[in-house]
């Protein structure tokens, strides 16, 4: 059966597609005038078979139970009732992203003791560990100074080599078949070592 296409309403476009957790992807689109609902389709290949996973009147959908590190492809279309029958727009352009850990958030950063910087960050769901990076410039040249191998570890004290300003970033990772799937780095936090 071939779906009946209508050009009486605009074809929708995906406005945002992003991973919001290690196993969740959020898709958003803008409202189309006269649309009754929107259908979300997903595939693991850009030119593969797409499966309809959601029909909704809302303007967003969070796709759960996704595998970390796997690339998922999405497209949507709108529907409208015409003459008692459901008609469909053309599909939107395809967009893709990977499910990965959420962005890290440093909640405390301060100098402690002699030449030491103590950081605390929010635990990231599904993380198997964290990486700590340091720089003497906020915007560049960060170097990894520690790999933490437990997702439950949310604090670390780093010994700084000199008395000056240091900038720290943290990112979570999840292990998938022995490889790390990274979340985004936290915003940089400055610590003055005196």
GROMACS .gro file of N, CA and C in nm, residues 1 15 20 32 37-38 50 71 76 97 110 120 144 149 161-162 173 184 187 192:
model
   60
    1UNK      N    1   0.084  -0.120   0.000
    1UNK     CA    2   0.000   0.000   0.000
    1UNK      C    3   0.088   0.125   0.000
   15UNK      N    4   1.453   1.997   1.401
   15UNK     CA    5   1.523   2.116   1.448
   15UNK      C    6   1.634   2.084   1.547
   20UNK      N    7   2.070   1.266   2.516
   20UNK     CA    8   2.045   1.327   2.646
   20UNK      C    9   2.083   1.234   2.761
   32UNK      N   10   0.390   2.245   1.250
   32UNK     CA   11   0.343   2.265   1.113
   32UNK      C   12   0.194   2.297   1.117
   37UNK      N   13  -0.078   1.517   1.338
   37UNK     CA   14   0.021   1.444   1.417
   37UNK      C   15   0.152   1.435   1.341
   38UNK      N   16   0.251   1.380   1.408
   38UNK     CA   17   0.384   1.363   1.349
   38UNK      C   18   0.429   1.219   1.373
   50UNK      N   19   1.369   0.191   0.760
   50UNK     CA   20   1.326   0.275   0.872
   50UNK      C   21   1.199   0.218   0.935
   71UNK      N   22   2.524   0.466   1.607
   71UNK     CA   23   2.466   0.578   1.535
   71UNK      C   24   2.324   0.543   1.491
   76UNK      N   25   1.118   1.235   1.001
   76UNK     CA   26   0.980   1.251   1.047
   76UNK      C   27   0.892   1.294   0.930
   97UNK      N   28   2.267   1.075   1.505
   97UNK     CA   29   2.351   1.100   1.622
   97UNK      C   30   2.373   0.968   1.696
  110UNK      N   31   3.805   2.392   4.404
  110UNK     CA   32   3.874   2.480   4.497
  110UNK      C   33   4.015   2.430   4.527
  120UNK      N   34   3.475   1.834   4.240
  120UNK     CA   35   3.361   1.746   4.260
  120UNK      C   36   3.264   1.771   4.145
  144UNK      N   37   4.518   1.547   2.957
  144UNK     CA   38   4.456   1.453   3.050
  144UNK      C   39   4.551   1.427   3.168
  149UNK      N   40   3.824   0.507   3.703
  149UNK     CA   41   3.764   0.388   3.643
  149UNK      C   42   3.639   0.339   3.713
  161UNK      N   43   5.159   2.152   3.965
  161UNK     CA   44   5.305   2.168   3.973
  161UNK      C   45   5.353   2.307   4.016
  162UNK      N   46   5.272   2.412   3.991
  162UNK     CA   47   5.317   2.548   4.022
  162UNK      C   48   5.203   2.630   4.083
  173UNK      N   49   3.272   0.867   3.057
  173UNK     CA   50   3.279   0.769   2.948
  173UNK      C   51   3.206   0.641   2.987
  184UNK      N   52   3.012   1.480   2.657
  184UNK     CA   53   3.076   1.610   2.638
  184UNK      C   54   3.150   1.655   2.764
  187UNK      N   55   3.193   2.245   3.144
  187UNK     CA   56   3.251   2.378   3.130
  187UNK      C   57   3.379   2.383   3.214
  192UNK      N   58   4.273   2.877   4.149
  192UNK     CA   59   4.397   2.950   4.175
  192UNK      C   60   4.478   2.878   4.282
   0.00000   0.00000   0.00000
